[in-house]
PDB file of C-alpha atoms in Angstrom:
ATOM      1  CA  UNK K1105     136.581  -2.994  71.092  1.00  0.00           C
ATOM      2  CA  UNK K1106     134.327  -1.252  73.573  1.00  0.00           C
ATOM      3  CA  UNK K1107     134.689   2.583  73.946  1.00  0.00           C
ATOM      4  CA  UNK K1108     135.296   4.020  77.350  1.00  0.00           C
ATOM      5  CA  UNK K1109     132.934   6.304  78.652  1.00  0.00           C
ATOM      6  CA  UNK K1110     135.706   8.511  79.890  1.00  0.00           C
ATOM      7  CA  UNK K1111     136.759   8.766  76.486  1.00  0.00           C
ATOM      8  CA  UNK K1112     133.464   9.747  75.228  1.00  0.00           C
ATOM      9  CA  UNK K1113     133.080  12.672  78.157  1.00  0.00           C
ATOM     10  CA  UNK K1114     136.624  13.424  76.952  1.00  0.00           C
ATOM     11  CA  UNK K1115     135.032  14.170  73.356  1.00  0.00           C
ATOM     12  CA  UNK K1116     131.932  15.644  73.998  1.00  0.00           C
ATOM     13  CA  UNK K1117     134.126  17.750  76.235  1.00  0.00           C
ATOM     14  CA  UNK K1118     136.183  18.864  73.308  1.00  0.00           C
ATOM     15  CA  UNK K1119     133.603  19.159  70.837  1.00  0.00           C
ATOM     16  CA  UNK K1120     131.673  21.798  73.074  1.00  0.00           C
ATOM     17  CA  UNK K1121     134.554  23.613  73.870  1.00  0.00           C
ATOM     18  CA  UNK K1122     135.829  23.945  70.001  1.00  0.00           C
ATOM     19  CA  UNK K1123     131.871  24.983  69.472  1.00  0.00           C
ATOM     20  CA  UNK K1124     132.231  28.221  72.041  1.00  0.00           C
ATOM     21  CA  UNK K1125     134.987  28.902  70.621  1.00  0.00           C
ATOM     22  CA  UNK K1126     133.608  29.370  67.132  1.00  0.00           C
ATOM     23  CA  UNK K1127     130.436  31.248  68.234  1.00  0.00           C
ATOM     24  CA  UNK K1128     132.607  33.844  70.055  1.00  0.00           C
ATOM     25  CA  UNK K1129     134.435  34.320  67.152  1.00  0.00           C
ATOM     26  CA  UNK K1130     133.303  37.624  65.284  1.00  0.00           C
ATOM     27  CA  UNK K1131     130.464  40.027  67.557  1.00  0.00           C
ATOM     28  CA  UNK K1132     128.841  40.643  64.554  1.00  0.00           C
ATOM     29  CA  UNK K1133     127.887  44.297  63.159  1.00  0.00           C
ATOM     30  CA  UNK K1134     126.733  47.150  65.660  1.00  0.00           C
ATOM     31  CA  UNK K1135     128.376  48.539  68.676  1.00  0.00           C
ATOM     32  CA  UNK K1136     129.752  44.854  69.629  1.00  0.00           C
ATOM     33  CA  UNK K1137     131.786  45.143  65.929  1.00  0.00           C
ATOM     34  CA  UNK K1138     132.332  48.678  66.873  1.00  0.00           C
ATOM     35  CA  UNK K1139     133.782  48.314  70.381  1.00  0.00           C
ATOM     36  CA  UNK K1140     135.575  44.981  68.607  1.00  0.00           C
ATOM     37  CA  UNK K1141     137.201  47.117  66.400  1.00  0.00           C
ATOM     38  CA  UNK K1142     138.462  49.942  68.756  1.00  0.00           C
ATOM     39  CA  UNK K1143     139.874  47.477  70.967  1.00  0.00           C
ATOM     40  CA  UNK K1144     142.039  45.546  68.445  1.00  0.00           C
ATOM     41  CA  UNK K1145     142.953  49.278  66.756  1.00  0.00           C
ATOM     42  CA  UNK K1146     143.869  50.247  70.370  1.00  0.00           C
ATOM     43  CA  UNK K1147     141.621  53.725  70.453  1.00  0.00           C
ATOM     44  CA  UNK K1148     138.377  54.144  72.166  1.00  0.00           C
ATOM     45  CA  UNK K1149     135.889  56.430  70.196  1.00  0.00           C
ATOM     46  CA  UNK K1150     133.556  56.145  73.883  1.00  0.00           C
ATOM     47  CA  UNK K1151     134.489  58.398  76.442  1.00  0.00           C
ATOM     48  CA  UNK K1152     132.124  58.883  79.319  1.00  0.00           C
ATOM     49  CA  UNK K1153     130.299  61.526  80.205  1.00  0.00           C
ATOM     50  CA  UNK K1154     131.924  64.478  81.813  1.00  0.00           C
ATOM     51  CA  UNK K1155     131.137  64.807  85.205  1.00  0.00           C
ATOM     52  CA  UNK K1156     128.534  67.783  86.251  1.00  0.00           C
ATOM     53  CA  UNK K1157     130.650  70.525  88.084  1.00  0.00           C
ATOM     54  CA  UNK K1158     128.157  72.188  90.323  1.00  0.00           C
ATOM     55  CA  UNK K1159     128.063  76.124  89.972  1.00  0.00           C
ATOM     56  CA  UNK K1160     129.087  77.647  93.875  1.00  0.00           C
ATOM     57  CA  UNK K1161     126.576  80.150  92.851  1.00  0.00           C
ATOM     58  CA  UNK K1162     124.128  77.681  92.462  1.00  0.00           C
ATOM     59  CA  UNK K1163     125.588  75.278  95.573  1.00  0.00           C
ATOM     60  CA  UNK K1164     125.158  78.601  97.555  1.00  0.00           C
ATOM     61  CA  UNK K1165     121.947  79.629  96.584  1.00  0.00           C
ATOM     62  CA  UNK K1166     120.101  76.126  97.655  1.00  0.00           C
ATOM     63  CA  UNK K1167     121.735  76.559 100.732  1.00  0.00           C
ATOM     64  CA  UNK K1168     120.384  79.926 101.721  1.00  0.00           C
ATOM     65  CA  UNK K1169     117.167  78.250 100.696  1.00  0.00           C
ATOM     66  CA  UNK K1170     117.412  75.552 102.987  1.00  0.00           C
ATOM     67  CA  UNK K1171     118.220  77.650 105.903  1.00  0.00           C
ATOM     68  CA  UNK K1172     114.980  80.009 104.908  1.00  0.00           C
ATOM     69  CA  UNK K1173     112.810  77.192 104.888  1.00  0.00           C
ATOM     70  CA  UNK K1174     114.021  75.788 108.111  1.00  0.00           C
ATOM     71  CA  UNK K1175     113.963  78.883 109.632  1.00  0.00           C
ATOM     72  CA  UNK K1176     110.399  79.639 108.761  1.00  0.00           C
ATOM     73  CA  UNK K1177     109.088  76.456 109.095  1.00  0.00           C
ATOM     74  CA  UNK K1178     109.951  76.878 112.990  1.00  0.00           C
ATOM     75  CA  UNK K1179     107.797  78.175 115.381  1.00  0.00           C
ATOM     76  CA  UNK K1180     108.095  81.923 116.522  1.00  0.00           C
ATOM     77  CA  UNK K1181     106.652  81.313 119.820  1.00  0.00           C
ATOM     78  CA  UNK K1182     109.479  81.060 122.374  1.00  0.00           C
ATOM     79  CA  UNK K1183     110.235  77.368 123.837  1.00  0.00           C
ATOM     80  CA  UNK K1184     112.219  76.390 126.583  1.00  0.00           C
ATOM     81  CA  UNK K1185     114.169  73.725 127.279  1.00  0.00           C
ATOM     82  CA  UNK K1186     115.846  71.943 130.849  1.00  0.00           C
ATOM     83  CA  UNK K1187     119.313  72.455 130.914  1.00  0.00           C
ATOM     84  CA  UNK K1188     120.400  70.243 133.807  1.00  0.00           C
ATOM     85  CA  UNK K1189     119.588  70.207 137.373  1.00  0.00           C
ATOM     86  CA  UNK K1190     117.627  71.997 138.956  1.00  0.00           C
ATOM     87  CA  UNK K1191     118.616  74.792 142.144  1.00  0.00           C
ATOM     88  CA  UNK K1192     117.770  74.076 145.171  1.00  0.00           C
ATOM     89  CA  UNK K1193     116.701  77.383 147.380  1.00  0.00           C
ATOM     90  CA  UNK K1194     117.419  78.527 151.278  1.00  0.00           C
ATOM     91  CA  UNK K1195     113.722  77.031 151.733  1.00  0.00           C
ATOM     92  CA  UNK K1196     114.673  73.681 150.118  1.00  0.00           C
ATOM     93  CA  UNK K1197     112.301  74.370 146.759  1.00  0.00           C
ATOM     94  CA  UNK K1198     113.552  72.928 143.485  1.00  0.00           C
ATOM     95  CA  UNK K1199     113.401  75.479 141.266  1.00  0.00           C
ATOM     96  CA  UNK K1200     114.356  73.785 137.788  1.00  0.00           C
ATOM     97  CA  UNK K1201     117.348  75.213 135.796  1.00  0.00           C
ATOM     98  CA  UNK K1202     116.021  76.150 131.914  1.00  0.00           C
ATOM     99  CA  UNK K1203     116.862  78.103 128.922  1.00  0.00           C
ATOM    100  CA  UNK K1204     115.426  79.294 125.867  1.00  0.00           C
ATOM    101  CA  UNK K1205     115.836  77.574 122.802  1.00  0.00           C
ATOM    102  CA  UNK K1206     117.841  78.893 120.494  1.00  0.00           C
ATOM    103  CA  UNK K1207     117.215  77.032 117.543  1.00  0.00           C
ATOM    104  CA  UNK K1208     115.462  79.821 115.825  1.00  0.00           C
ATOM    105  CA  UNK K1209     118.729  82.497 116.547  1.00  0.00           C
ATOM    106  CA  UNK K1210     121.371  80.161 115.127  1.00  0.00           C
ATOM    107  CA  UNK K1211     119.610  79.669 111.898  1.00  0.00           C
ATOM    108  CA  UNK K1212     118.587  83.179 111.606  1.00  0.00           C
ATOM    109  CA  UNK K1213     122.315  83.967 112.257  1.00  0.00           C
ATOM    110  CA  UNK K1214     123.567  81.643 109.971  1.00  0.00           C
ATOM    111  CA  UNK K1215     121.598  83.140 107.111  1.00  0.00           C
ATOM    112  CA  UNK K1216     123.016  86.125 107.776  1.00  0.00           C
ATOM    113  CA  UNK K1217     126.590  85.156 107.649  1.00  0.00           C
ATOM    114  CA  UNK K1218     126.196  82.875 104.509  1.00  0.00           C
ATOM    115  CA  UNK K1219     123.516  84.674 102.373  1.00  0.00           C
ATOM    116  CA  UNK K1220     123.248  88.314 102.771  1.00  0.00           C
TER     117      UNK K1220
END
């Protein structure tokens, strides 16, 4: 009698799958035995690690630092800047419309209120 070869993938099948199931069996000694062991005890000897709480002091510091170095990294020679349109005068001229940049005030002023 002739054996079917669904029959045999039906085996080989079974045989593999009996197979994993053996080698995942026991982890073995180490952490895997270790983790095993606190899972099946139900407690967990691994906690994470806490999370950092940054300092405000420290927070607040870098920022004053920040603003310092962006302040002096800017130029100190005045700039200007168009702010729109330009007006037109009684003789028709366009005179254009500008403004200094302020770039180097608001940081300066924002030191103040947050650092000193």
């Amino acid at each position: 009698m002739p054996i079917s070869t669904r029959w045999v993938v039906t085996g080989l099948l079974a045989l593999g799958s009996a197979t994993a199931a053996l080698a995942q069996q026991s982890p073995g000694p180490g952490a895997a035995g270790a983790i095993s062991e606190a899972v099946q005890e139900g407690t967990n000897p691994y906690r994470p690690p806490s999370a950092h709480t940054p300092d405000p002091d420290e927070a607040r510091r870098a920022k004053c630092e920040a603003l310092e170095e962006q302040y002096n990294t800017l130029s100190k020679q005045r700039t200007y800047q168009s702010s729109g349109p330009g007006t037109q005068t009684a003789q028709g001229r366009t005179i254009p419309k500008i403004e200094r940049d302020k770039t180097r005030k608001q940081l300066q002023q924002a030191y103040r209120d947050n650092c000193t």
